[in-house]
Amino acid sequence: MDNMKLENNKASKIILIQGAMEIEIQYIVDSLSEKSIRKIAEYEFYEGTIKNTKIVVSKTLVGTVNATIATSIGITNFNPDIVINQGIAGSHREDIHTGDIVIGEKCCNINSYKMPIKSKGQGSNPFEWELNKRAKEIQYADSQLVNTVEKSLISNCKSKVYKGTLGSGDVFNREYDRIIWINNIFDNLCEDMESIGTYSVCNRFKVPCIGVRIISNNELLLEELNKEKAIELQKLLVNILEDF
């Protein structure tokens, strides 16, 4: 009887898993049993089960606005118990390489600044920009999820696993000095374009969330973009779903 109750509780839990691009969700979608698809305001949601756990896979599309909208739709329509934002990210440290995994204890907006006044002909200097209010509002992942994911990943993958701050914003930084400047301010491990939207919405709705990113490139070391790394992360997440 106790085992039956455990299975019933597991089956009743709903996990919303997000990815911005097709390559960031396709493996998980293909792993779903009893699969169906719903489109809401042109955002795609795939429903099904994996290992007796109900899964909703959300294709958020790229960018913080899309992630914010998709997360809001996902929470209000599917009532998930957990939200996992996952996909690829660019490293912001020389010791974090392509294929390494970053668990986001925290998330910050790295594309929210206030500029000093400059007159015509005075040019622009991004290193003089100051953080505005939104950049200073740090968002947090659920601490229990962080501990669970860290323990599960360390036990199930050969990649190095880091835990820290995800930097997020609608920007693809490729300038060495700019990346170092951002890292010095935010102490972030990597950058992506969606996680800040997910964390902000989930924290408002009080839905436990976590961001997990696999490094696809490191501009500091000239490690070229490899989007295929997204598949590796999805395989790992599917393997550890039973731990949630």
mmCIF file of C-alpha atoms in Angstrom:
data_model
loop_
_atom_site.group_PDB
_atom_site.id
_atom_site.type_symbol
_atom_site.label_atom_id
_atom_site.label_comp_id
_atom_site.label_asym_id
_atom_site.label_seq_id
_atom_site.Cartn_x
_atom_site.Cartn_y
_atom_site.Cartn_z
ATOM 1 C CA MET A 1 0.000 0.000 0.000
ATOM 2 C CA ASP A 2 2.798 2.445 0.893
ATOM 3 C CA ASN A 3 4.494 1.810 -2.463
ATOM 4 C CA MET A 4 1.199 2.438 -4.246
ATOM 5 C CA LYS A 5 0.766 5.760 -2.451
ATOM 6 C CA LEU A 6 4.315 6.755 -3.383
ATOM 7 C CA GLU A 7 3.675 6.006 -7.055
ATOM 8 C CA ASN A 8 0.376 7.929 -6.983
ATOM 9 C CA ASN A 9 2.032 10.972 -5.433
ATOM 10 C CA LYS A 10 4.806 10.831 -8.007
ATOM 11 C CA ALA A 11 2.332 10.590 -10.878
ATOM 12 C CA SER A 12 0.368 13.589 -9.569
ATOM 13 C CA LYS A 13 3.426 15.878 -9.542
ATOM 14 C CA ILE A 14 3.738 18.172 -12.552
ATOM 15 C CA ILE A 15 7.152 19.367 -13.728
ATOM 16 C CA LEU A 16 7.348 22.161 -16.293
ATOM 17 C CA ILE A 17 10.603 21.963 -18.260
ATOM 18 C CA GLN A 18 11.563 24.892 -20.468
ATOM 19 C CA GLY A 19 13.891 25.348 -23.424
ATOM 20 C CA ALA A 20 14.076 28.273 -25.810
ATOM 21 C CA MET A 21 15.012 26.528 -29.049
ATOM 22 C CA GLU A 22 13.964 23.297 -30.728
ATOM 23 C CA ILE A 23 17.340 21.702 -30.017
ATOM 24 C CA GLU A 24 16.930 22.562 -26.325
ATOM 25 C CA ILE A 25 13.672 20.611 -25.925
ATOM 26 C CA GLN A 26 13.540 17.944 -28.657
ATOM 27 C CA TYR A 27 15.164 15.082 -26.734
ATOM 28 C CA ILE A 28 12.832 15.570 -23.764
ATOM 29 C CA VAL A 29 9.805 15.853 -26.059
ATOM 30 C CA ASP A 30 10.822 12.625 -27.816
ATOM 31 C CA SER A 31 11.094 10.929 -24.407
ATOM 32 C CA LEU A 32 7.470 11.697 -23.476
ATOM 33 C CA SER A 33 4.888 8.924 -23.297
ATOM 34 C CA GLU A 34 1.225 9.656 -24.088
ATOM 35 C CA LYS A 35 2.329 12.886 -25.741
ATOM 36 C CA SER A 36 0.047 15.737 -26.768
ATOM 37 C CA ILE A 37 0.658 19.345 -27.780
ATOM 38 C CA ARG A 38 -1.133 22.564 -26.914
ATOM 39 C CA LYS A 39 -0.467 25.984 -28.438
ATOM 40 C CA ILE A 40 -1.367 29.008 -26.359
ATOM 41 C CA ALA A 41 -0.731 32.442 -27.885
ATOM 42 C CA GLU A 42 1.667 30.711 -30.310
ATOM 43 C CA TYR A 43 3.732 29.192 -27.482
ATOM 44 C CA GLU A 44 4.088 25.394 -27.646
ATOM 45 C CA PHE A 45 3.512 23.102 -24.667
ATOM 46 C CA TYR A 46 4.016 19.339 -24.905
ATOM 47 C CA GLU A 47 2.289 17.204 -22.262
ATOM 48 C CA GLY A 48 3.168 13.636 -21.371
ATOM 49 C CA THR A 49 4.875 11.439 -18.810
ATOM 50 C CA ILE A 50 8.413 10.269 -18.121
ATOM 51 C CA LYS A 51 9.011 7.615 -15.469
ATOM 52 C CA ASN A 52 5.465 8.048 -14.113
ATOM 53 C CA THR A 53 6.008 11.782 -13.665
ATOM 54 C CA LYS A 54 3.763 14.207 -15.511
ATOM 55 C CA ILE A 55 5.889 16.515 -17.654
ATOM 56 C CA VAL A 56 5.006 19.678 -19.538
ATOM 57 C CA VAL A 57 7.717 20.786 -21.964
ATOM 58 C CA SER A 58 7.578 24.464 -22.881
ATOM 59 C CA LYS A 59 9.263 25.922 -25.937
ATOM 60 C CA THR A 60 9.668 29.453 -24.621
ATOM 61 C CA LEU A 61 11.375 30.918 -27.693
ATOM 62 C CA VAL A 62 14.494 33.050 -27.304
ATOM 63 C CA GLY A 63 14.757 36.093 -25.047
ATOM 64 C CA THR A 64 13.710 37.380 -21.651
ATOM 65 C CA VAL A 65 10.309 38.680 -22.809
ATOM 66 C CA ASN A 66 9.411 35.347 -24.397
ATOM 67 C CA ALA A 67 10.561 33.438 -21.308
ATOM 68 C CA THR A 68 8.487 35.715 -19.083
ATOM 69 C CA ILE A 69 5.357 35.244 -21.194
ATOM 70 C CA ALA A 70 5.825 31.489 -21.618
ATOM 71 C CA THR A 71 6.416 31.006 -17.883
ATOM 72 C CA SER A 72 3.310 32.986 -16.990
ATOM 73 C CA ILE A 73 1.232 30.943 -19.453
ATOM 74 C CA GLY A 74 2.767 27.700 -18.216
ATOM 75 C CA ILE A 75 2.063 28.380 -14.555
ATOM 76 C CA THR A 76 -1.499 29.632 -15.008
ATOM 77 C CA ASN A 77 -2.537 26.870 -17.426
ATOM 78 C CA PHE A 78 -0.699 23.787 -16.127
ATOM 79 C CA ASN A 79 -0.228 24.541 -12.406
ATOM 80 C CA PRO A 80 3.244 22.946 -12.161
ATOM 81 C CA ASP A 81 4.829 21.961 -8.860
ATOM 82 C CA ILE A 82 8.328 22.679 -10.222
ATOM 83 C CA VAL A 83 9.707 24.739 -13.104
ATOM 84 C CA ILE A 84 13.066 23.854 -14.645
ATOM 85 C CA ASN A 85 14.594 26.328 -17.062
ATOM 86 C CA GLN A 86 17.371 24.623 -18.995
ATOM 87 C CA GLY A 87 19.466 24.944 -22.134
ATOM 88 C CA ILE A 88 22.794 26.259 -23.342
ATOM 89 C CA ALA A 89 24.799 29.216 -22.047
ATOM 90 C CA GLY A 90 28.060 31.016 -22.683
ATOM 91 C CA SER A 91 30.769 30.817 -20.031
ATOM 92 C CA HIS A 92 31.925 33.977 -18.265
ATOM 93 C CA ARG A 93 34.936 32.375 -16.609
ATOM 94 C CA GLU A 94 38.117 30.918 -18.037
ATOM 95 C CA ASP A 95 37.896 27.825 -15.814
ATOM 96 C CA ILE A 96 34.381 26.876 -16.978
ATOM 97 C CA HIS A 97 34.506 25.114 -20.328
ATOM 98 C CA THR A 98 32.191 23.880 -23.052
ATOM 99 C CA GLY A 99 30.282 20.870 -21.732
ATOM 100 C CA ASP A 100 30.450 21.940 -18.082
ATOM 101 C CA ILE A 101 27.149 22.389 -16.258
ATOM 102 C CA VAL A 102 26.013 25.367 -14.181
ATOM 103 C CA ILE A 103 23.259 25.184 -11.574
ATOM 104 C CA GLY A 104 21.717 28.578 -10.903
ATOM 105 C CA GLU A 105 21.425 29.218 -7.178
ATOM 106 C CA LYS A 106 20.771 32.819 -8.177
ATOM 107 C CA CYS A 107 19.945 34.707 -11.349
ATOM 108 C CA CYS A 108 20.565 38.326 -12.295
ATOM 109 C CA ASN A 109 19.705 40.642 -15.166
ATOM 110 C CA ILE A 110 23.005 41.524 -16.869
ATOM 111 C CA ASN A 111 21.392 43.807 -19.424
ATOM 112 C CA SER A 112 19.792 46.498 -17.285
ATOM 113 C CA TYR A 113 21.770 49.725 -16.947
ATOM 114 C CA LYS A 114 21.553 53.455 -16.435
ATOM 115 C CA MET A 115 23.878 55.551 -18.597
ATOM 116 C CA PRO A 116 25.506 58.860 -17.629
ATOM 117 C CA ILE A 117 24.470 61.945 -19.580
ATOM 118 C CA LYS A 118 26.742 62.652 -22.541
ATOM 119 C CA SER A 119 26.392 65.474 -25.036
ATOM 120 C CA LYS A 120 26.642 65.253 -28.795
ATOM 121 C CA GLY A 121 30.101 64.115 -29.861
ATOM 122 C CA GLN A 122 31.083 62.712 -26.443
ATOM 123 C CA GLY A 123 30.600 59.130 -27.597
ATOM 124 C CA SER A 124 29.629 56.149 -25.476
ATOM 125 C CA ASN A 125 31.547 54.179 -22.867
ATOM 126 C CA PRO A 126 29.758 51.013 -21.642
ATOM 127 C CA PHE A 127 32.234 50.681 -18.783
ATOM 128 C CA GLU A 128 30.742 53.840 -17.273
ATOM 129 C CA TRP A 129 27.224 52.428 -17.198
ATOM 130 C CA GLU A 130 25.657 51.851 -13.784
ATOM 131 C CA LEU A 131 23.305 49.084 -12.724
ATOM 132 C CA ASN A 132 19.680 50.095 -12.473
ATOM 133 C CA LYS A 133 17.089 48.697 -10.072
ATOM 134 C CA ARG A 134 16.241 45.611 -12.124
ATOM 135 C CA ALA A 135 19.888 44.576 -12.346
ATOM 136 C CA LYS A 136 20.198 44.767 -8.572
ATOM 137 C CA GLU A 137 17.134 42.604 -7.903
ATOM 138 C CA ILE A 138 18.667 39.149 -7.532
ATOM 139 C CA GLN A 139 16.309 36.231 -8.110
ATOM 140 C CA TYR A 140 16.778 32.941 -6.275
ATOM 141 C CA ALA A 141 16.185 29.306 -7.145
ATOM 142 C CA ASP A 142 14.489 26.964 -4.709
ATOM 143 C CA SER A 143 17.250 25.794 -2.335
ATOM 144 C CA GLN A 144 15.919 22.244 -2.043
ATOM 145 C CA LEU A 145 15.857 21.919 -5.833
ATOM 146 C CA VAL A 146 19.417 23.220 -6.025
ATOM 147 C CA ASN A 147 20.615 20.588 -3.560
ATOM 148 C CA THR A 148 18.692 17.798 -5.295
ATOM 149 C CA VAL A 149 19.919 18.695 -8.782
ATOM 150 C CA GLU A 150 23.507 19.164 -7.654
ATOM 151 C CA LYS A 151 23.589 15.784 -5.918
ATOM 152 C CA SER A 152 21.911 14.021 -8.846
ATOM 153 C CA LEU A 153 24.097 15.566 -11.534
ATOM 154 C CA ILE A 154 27.328 14.885 -9.684
ATOM 155 C CA SER A 155 26.286 11.235 -9.357
ATOM 156 C CA ASN A 156 25.153 10.860 -12.970
ATOM 157 C CA CYS A 157 27.498 12.826 -15.210
ATOM 158 C CA LYS A 158 31.181 13.094 -16.011
ATOM 159 C CA SER A 159 31.085 16.833 -16.655
ATOM 160 C CA LYS A 160 32.167 19.361 -14.074
ATOM 161 C CA VAL A 161 29.203 20.775 -12.187
ATOM 162 C CA TYR A 162 29.250 24.337 -10.861
ATOM 163 C CA LYS A 163 26.790 26.141 -8.615
ATOM 164 C CA GLY A 164 26.376 29.906 -8.575
ATOM 165 C CA THR A 165 24.838 32.855 -10.404
ATOM 166 C CA LEU A 166 23.288 32.739 -13.862
ATOM 167 C CA GLY A 167 23.634 36.006 -15.779
ATOM 168 C CA SER A 168 20.724 36.596 -18.113
ATOM 169 C CA GLY A 169 19.701 39.243 -20.635
ATOM 170 C CA ASP A 170 18.951 39.921 -24.278
ATOM 171 C CA VAL A 171 22.586 40.170 -25.271
ATOM 172 C CA PHE A 172 25.257 37.908 -26.779
ATOM 173 C CA ASN A 173 28.513 39.173 -25.303
ATOM 174 C CA ARG A 174 31.582 38.365 -27.389
ATOM 175 C CA GLU A 175 34.032 41.034 -26.194
ATOM 176 C CA TYR A 176 36.642 39.772 -23.743
ATOM 177 C CA ASP A 177 36.869 42.978 -21.690
ATOM 178 C CA ARG A 178 33.092 43.369 -21.530
ATOM 179 C CA ILE A 179 32.612 39.793 -20.313
ATOM 180 C CA ILE A 180 35.227 40.305 -17.593
ATOM 181 C CA TRP A 181 33.553 43.601 -16.600
ATOM 182 C CA ILE A 182 30.159 41.890 -16.276
ATOM 183 C CA ASN A 183 31.669 39.012 -14.320
ATOM 184 C CA ASN A 184 33.390 41.406 -11.926
ATOM 185 C CA ILE A 185 30.069 43.136 -11.211
ATOM 186 C CA PHE A 186 27.718 40.160 -10.988
ATOM 187 C CA ASP A 187 30.095 37.288 -10.178
ATOM 188 C CA ASN A 188 28.072 35.253 -12.690
ATOM 189 C CA LEU A 189 29.300 31.964 -14.091
ATOM 190 C CA CYS A 190 27.636 32.193 -17.491
ATOM 191 C CA GLU A 191 25.078 34.081 -19.567
ATOM 192 C CA ASP A 192 21.820 33.099 -21.228
ATOM 193 C CA MET A 193 18.810 34.981 -22.579
ATOM 194 C CA GLU A 194 15.885 33.446 -20.693
ATOM 195 C CA SER A 195 16.463 32.411 -17.095
ATOM 196 C CA ILE A 196 15.864 35.826 -15.517
ATOM 197 C CA GLY A 197 12.348 35.855 -16.981
ATOM 198 C CA THR A 198 11.606 32.408 -15.566
ATOM 199 C CA TYR A 199 13.022 33.105 -12.104
ATOM 200 C CA SER A 200 11.183 36.438 -11.814
ATOM 201 C CA VAL A 201 7.794 34.975 -12.738
ATOM 202 C CA CYS A 202 8.181 31.839 -10.626
ATOM 203 C CA ASN A 203 9.178 33.843 -7.579
ATOM 204 C CA ARG A 204 6.137 36.092 -8.028
ATOM 205 C CA PHE A 205 3.848 33.065 -8.270
ATOM 206 C CA LYS A 206 5.784 31.281 -5.499
ATOM 207 C CA VAL A 207 6.436 28.243 -7.679
ATOM 208 C CA PRO A 208 9.752 26.479 -6.945
ATOM 209 C CA CYS A 209 12.144 26.892 -9.859
ATOM 210 C CA ILE A 210 15.691 26.200 -10.891
ATOM 211 C CA GLY A 211 17.880 27.016 -13.866
ATOM 212 C CA VAL A 212 20.348 24.461 -15.219
ATOM 213 C CA ARG A 213 22.654 25.360 -18.101
ATOM 214 C CA ILE A 214 25.266 23.501 -20.079
ATOM 215 C CA ILE A 215 28.116 25.569 -21.465
ATOM 216 C CA SER A 216 27.996 25.773 -25.260
ATOM 217 C CA ASN A 217 30.813 28.266 -25.804
ATOM 218 C CA ASN A 218 33.498 30.276 -24.034
ATOM 219 C CA GLU A 219 34.349 33.541 -25.777
ATOM 220 C CA LEU A 220 37.186 34.187 -23.326
ATOM 221 C CA LEU A 221 38.977 31.083 -24.571
ATOM 222 C CA LEU A 222 37.649 31.172 -28.155
ATOM 223 C CA GLU A 223 35.715 27.942 -27.621
ATOM 224 C CA GLU A 224 33.228 28.049 -30.484
ATOM 225 C CA LEU A 225 29.459 27.761 -30.097
ATOM 226 C CA ASN A 226 28.231 24.154 -29.988
ATOM 227 C CA LYS A 227 24.438 24.021 -29.706
ATOM 228 C CA GLU A 228 24.527 20.201 -29.735
ATOM 229 C CA LYS A 229 25.556 20.361 -26.071
ATOM 230 C CA ALA A 230 21.877 21.042 -25.361
ATOM 231 C CA ILE A 231 21.124 17.395 -26.085
ATOM 232 C CA GLU A 232 23.634 16.199 -23.477
ATOM 233 C CA LEU A 233 21.925 18.245 -20.783
ATOM 234 C CA GLN A 234 18.462 16.971 -21.713
ATOM 235 C CA LYS A 235 19.651 13.364 -21.485
ATOM 236 C CA LEU A 236 20.998 14.029 -18.000
ATOM 237 C CA LEU A 237 17.793 15.711 -16.858
ATOM 238 C CA VAL A 238 15.634 12.850 -18.131
ATOM 239 C CA ASN A 239 17.829 10.419 -16.180
ATOM 240 C CA ILE A 240 17.413 12.303 -12.895
ATOM 241 C CA LEU A 241 13.707 13.222 -13.079
ATOM 242 C CA GLU A 242 12.885 10.468 -10.611
ATOM 243 C CA ASP A 243 14.926 12.344 -7.990
ATOM 244 C CA PHE A 244 12.527 15.295 -7.931
#
